[in-house]
Tab-separated table of C-alpha atoms in Angstrom:
chain	number	residue	atom	x	y	z
A	1	MET	CA	29.128	43.064	-69.587
A	2	SER	CA	31.388	41.825	-66.861
A	3	ALA	CA	32.504	38.213	-66.984
A	4	SER	CA	30.833	37.811	-63.588
A	5	TYR	CA	27.431	37.952	-65.288
A	6	ARG	CA	25.777	34.760	-66.439
A	7	THR	CA	23.238	34.498	-69.216
A	8	LEU	CA	20.326	32.077	-69.068
A	9	LEU	CA	18.448	31.283	-72.255
A	10	LEU	CA	15.101	29.524	-71.935
A	11	LEU	CA	13.927	27.967	-75.207
A	12	ARG	CA	10.556	26.294	-75.557
A	13	HIS	CA	10.587	23.388	-78.001
A	14	GLY	CA	9.287	23.910	-81.538
A	15	LYS	CA	5.718	23.184	-82.589
A	16	SER	CA	5.155	19.461	-82.227
A	17	ASP	CA	3.159	17.012	-84.262
A	18	TYR	CA	0.484	14.694	-82.891
A	19	PRO	CA	0.869	11.390	-84.759
A	20	PRO	CA	-1.747	8.790	-83.812
A	21	GLY	CA	-0.563	6.200	-81.304
A	22	VAL	CA	2.564	8.143	-80.301
A	23	ASP	CA	2.887	8.949	-76.597
A	24	ASP	CA	3.621	12.524	-75.532
A	25	HIS	CA	7.327	11.979	-74.780
A	26	GLN	CA	7.896	10.581	-78.288
A	27	ARG	CA	6.054	13.284	-80.267
A	28	PRO	CA	8.249	14.777	-83.025
A	29	LEU	CA	8.353	18.290	-84.367
A	30	ALA	CA	5.766	19.332	-86.932
A	31	PRO	CA	7.087	20.899	-90.172
A	32	ARG	CA	6.414	24.369	-88.695
A	33	GLY	CA	8.426	23.387	-85.607
A	34	VAL	CA	11.363	22.274	-87.741
A	35	ARG	CA	11.363	25.637	-89.550
A	36	GLU	CA	10.927	27.738	-86.410
A	37	ALA	CA	13.600	25.840	-84.440
A	38	ALA	CA	16.072	26.690	-87.207
A	39	LEU	CA	15.001	30.352	-86.973
A	40	ALA	CA	15.504	30.210	-83.188
A	41	GLY	CA	19.034	28.920	-83.797
A	42	ASP	CA	19.735	31.764	-86.221
A	43	TRP	CA	18.545	34.275	-83.617
A	44	LEU	CA	20.572	32.660	-80.829
A	45	ARG	CA	23.779	32.709	-82.888
A	46	ALA	CA	23.209	36.388	-83.747
A	47	HIS	CA	22.132	37.608	-80.297
A	48	ALA	CA	23.580	35.159	-77.773
A	49	PRO	CA	26.855	33.922	-79.230
A	50	GLY	CA	29.032	31.747	-77.089
A	51	ILE	CA	26.540	29.333	-75.562
A	52	ASP	CA	28.712	27.250	-73.235
A	53	ALA	CA	26.337	24.444	-72.340
A	54	VAL	CA	22.822	23.104	-72.857
A	55	LEU	CA	20.361	21.382	-70.552
A	56	CYS	CA	17.683	19.682	-72.656
A	57	SER	CA	14.583	17.665	-71.843
A	58	THR	CA	14.719	14.075	-73.070
A	59	ALA	CA	11.480	14.415	-75.085
A	60	VAL	CA	11.878	13.840	-78.820
A	61	ARG	CA	10.553	17.315	-79.693
A	62	THR	CA	13.080	19.075	-77.439
A	63	ARG	CA	15.961	16.998	-78.810
A	64	GLN	CA	14.865	17.758	-82.367
A	65	THR	CA	14.489	21.451	-81.529
A	66	LEU	CA	18.040	21.575	-80.203
A	67	GLN	CA	19.341	19.719	-83.251
A	68	ARG	CA	17.559	22.099	-85.647
A	69	THR	CA	18.977	25.176	-83.875
A	70	GLY	CA	22.440	24.104	-84.956
A	71	ILE	CA	23.825	25.164	-81.569
A	72	GLU	CA	27.031	23.289	-80.904
A	73	ALA	CA	27.764	23.120	-77.207
A	74	PRO	CA	28.067	20.327	-74.656
A	75	VAL	CA	24.594	18.952	-73.888
A	76	GLU	CA	23.176	17.195	-70.870
A	77	TYR	CA	19.830	15.505	-71.579
A	78	VAL	CA	17.888	15.638	-68.321
A	79	ASP	CA	14.858	13.406	-67.819
A	80	ARG	CA	13.604	15.661	-65.001
A	81	LEU	CA	13.103	18.537	-67.475
A	82	TYR	CA	10.317	16.632	-69.223
A	83	ASP	CA	6.956	17.526	-67.639
A	84	ALA	CA	8.894	19.486	-65.006
A	85	THR	CA	7.602	21.937	-62.452
A	86	PRO	CA	9.253	25.372	-62.423
A	87	GLY	CA	11.037	24.376	-59.200
A	88	THR	CA	12.555	21.333	-60.888
A	89	VAL	CA	13.806	23.435	-63.808
A	90	ILE	CA	15.396	25.943	-61.418
A	91	ASP	CA	16.944	23.051	-59.471
A	92	GLU	CA	18.565	21.751	-62.671
A	93	ILE	CA	19.845	25.266	-63.480
A	94	ASN	CA	21.262	25.425	-59.923
A	95	ARG	CA	23.027	22.116	-60.637
A	96	ALA	CA	24.625	23.314	-63.915
A	97	SER	CA	28.073	23.137	-62.321
A	98	SER	CA	27.565	19.447	-61.549
A	99	HIS	CA	26.441	18.702	-65.123
A	100	PHE	CA	29.504	20.254	-66.751
A	101	ALA	CA	33.173	20.075	-65.753
A	102	PHE	CA	33.865	23.689	-66.736
A	103	GLU	CA	32.647	27.177	-65.907
A	104	VAL	CA	29.326	27.880	-67.655
A	105	GLN	CA	28.728	31.563	-68.381
A	106	THR	CA	25.884	31.127	-70.894
A	107	LEU	CA	23.413	28.299	-70.340
A	108	LEU	CA	20.639	27.262	-72.744
A	109	VAL	CA	17.715	25.280	-71.324
A	110	VAL	CA	15.391	23.574	-73.830
A	111	GLY	CA	12.088	22.650	-72.232
A	112	HIS	CA	8.327	22.810	-72.150
A	113	GLU	CA	5.390	24.970	-71.160
A	114	PRO	CA	4.087	25.861	-68.678
A	115	ALA	CA	7.455	25.605	-66.920
A	116	MET	CA	9.437	27.891	-69.263
A	117	SER	CA	7.182	30.922	-68.741
A	118	SER	CA	6.959	30.330	-64.985
A	119	VAL	CA	10.739	30.032	-64.667
A	120	ALA	CA	11.353	33.176	-66.739
A	121	LEU	CA	8.851	35.242	-64.775
A	122	GLY	CA	9.841	33.739	-61.433
A	123	LEU	CA	13.546	34.410	-61.859
A	124	ALA	CA	13.012	37.912	-63.242
A	125	SER	CA	13.381	40.641	-60.666
A	126	ALA	CA	11.003	43.582	-60.742
A	127	ASP	CA	13.966	45.957	-60.914
A	128	GLY	CA	16.026	45.891	-64.078
A	129	SER	CA	13.779	43.572	-66.078
A	130	ASN	CA	12.209	44.348	-69.421
A	131	SER	CA	8.551	44.897	-68.488
A	132	ALA	CA	7.321	44.564	-72.090
A	133	ALA	CA	9.054	41.174	-72.373
A	134	ALA	CA	7.543	40.060	-69.060
A	135	GLU	CA	4.094	41.107	-70.206
A	136	HIS	CA	4.527	39.184	-73.460
A	137	ILE	CA	5.640	36.061	-71.577
A	138	SER	CA	2.729	36.331	-69.152
A	139	THR	CA	0.349	36.416	-72.127
A	140	LYS	CA	1.939	33.524	-74.024
A	141	PHE	CA	5.281	31.717	-74.358
A	142	PRO	CA	4.859	30.305	-77.880
A	143	THR	CA	6.710	27.358	-79.350
A	144	SER	CA	10.353	28.108	-80.242
A	145	ALA	CA	10.265	31.309	-78.160
A	146	ILE	CA	13.360	32.396	-76.241
A	147	ALA	CA	13.596	34.264	-72.945
A	148	VAL	CA	16.974	35.826	-72.158
A	149	LEU	CA	17.876	36.467	-68.524
A	150	ARG	CA	21.064	37.812	-66.988
A	151	THR	CA	22.293	37.333	-63.436
A	152	ASP	CA	25.328	38.098	-61.330
A	153	GLN	CA	24.544	35.077	-59.141
A	154	PRO	CA	26.478	31.816	-59.531
A	155	TRP	CA	24.202	29.052	-60.866
A	156	PRO	CA	23.880	27.270	-57.492
A	157	ALA	CA	22.642	30.492	-55.853
A	158	LEU	CA	20.172	31.588	-58.552
A	159	ALA	CA	16.740	31.927	-56.955
A	160	LEU	CA	13.396	33.595	-57.541
A	161	GLY	CA	13.880	37.262	-58.382
A	162	GLY	CA	17.605	36.724	-58.900
A	163	ALA	CA	17.898	37.690	-62.571
A	164	ALA	CA	16.958	40.429	-64.995
A	165	LEU	CA	14.733	39.544	-67.927
A	166	VAL	CA	16.605	41.128	-70.839
A	167	THR	CA	14.450	40.219	-73.825
A	168	PHE	CA	11.934	37.778	-75.244
A	169	HIS	CA	11.966	36.657	-78.863
A	170	VAL	CA	9.477	34.646	-80.889
A	171	PRO	CA	11.084	33.437	-84.132
A	172	ARG	CA	8.640	33.398	-87.030
């Protein structure tokens, strides 16, 4: 691939627990989520090496998911990614250059449903996208799942239909 291409990785947080009296933002990962987040990290290191930067929701479960992946890259924790609309997530992706003081070729976004599936499907162009992956995402974007998109657009210009959906992986 040419260096002019950018890779966007959309990772839904791992399976969360529901402890009594804990508000949604503070919910931790369940044991299954801990295990599957580590598997997601293994897959990312094998299939998407060289993650330059991470945008992560401030929710406890997204932070724990990122930690369990073992991905070591500069991270910006973004409050707006918690309970975000797809438009807000895309806006934060468009602002990647303002979050990091270096050129980001591969960006990982750790967030929540239903935004992750909507962003993946919204950014994916009809031409050049993996239709089986799109169908899988439209059915369900499970916890710890990863959508991989590629674009030749700079982050500030990335818009609906501006990327190719390459693959979708559910670590189990």
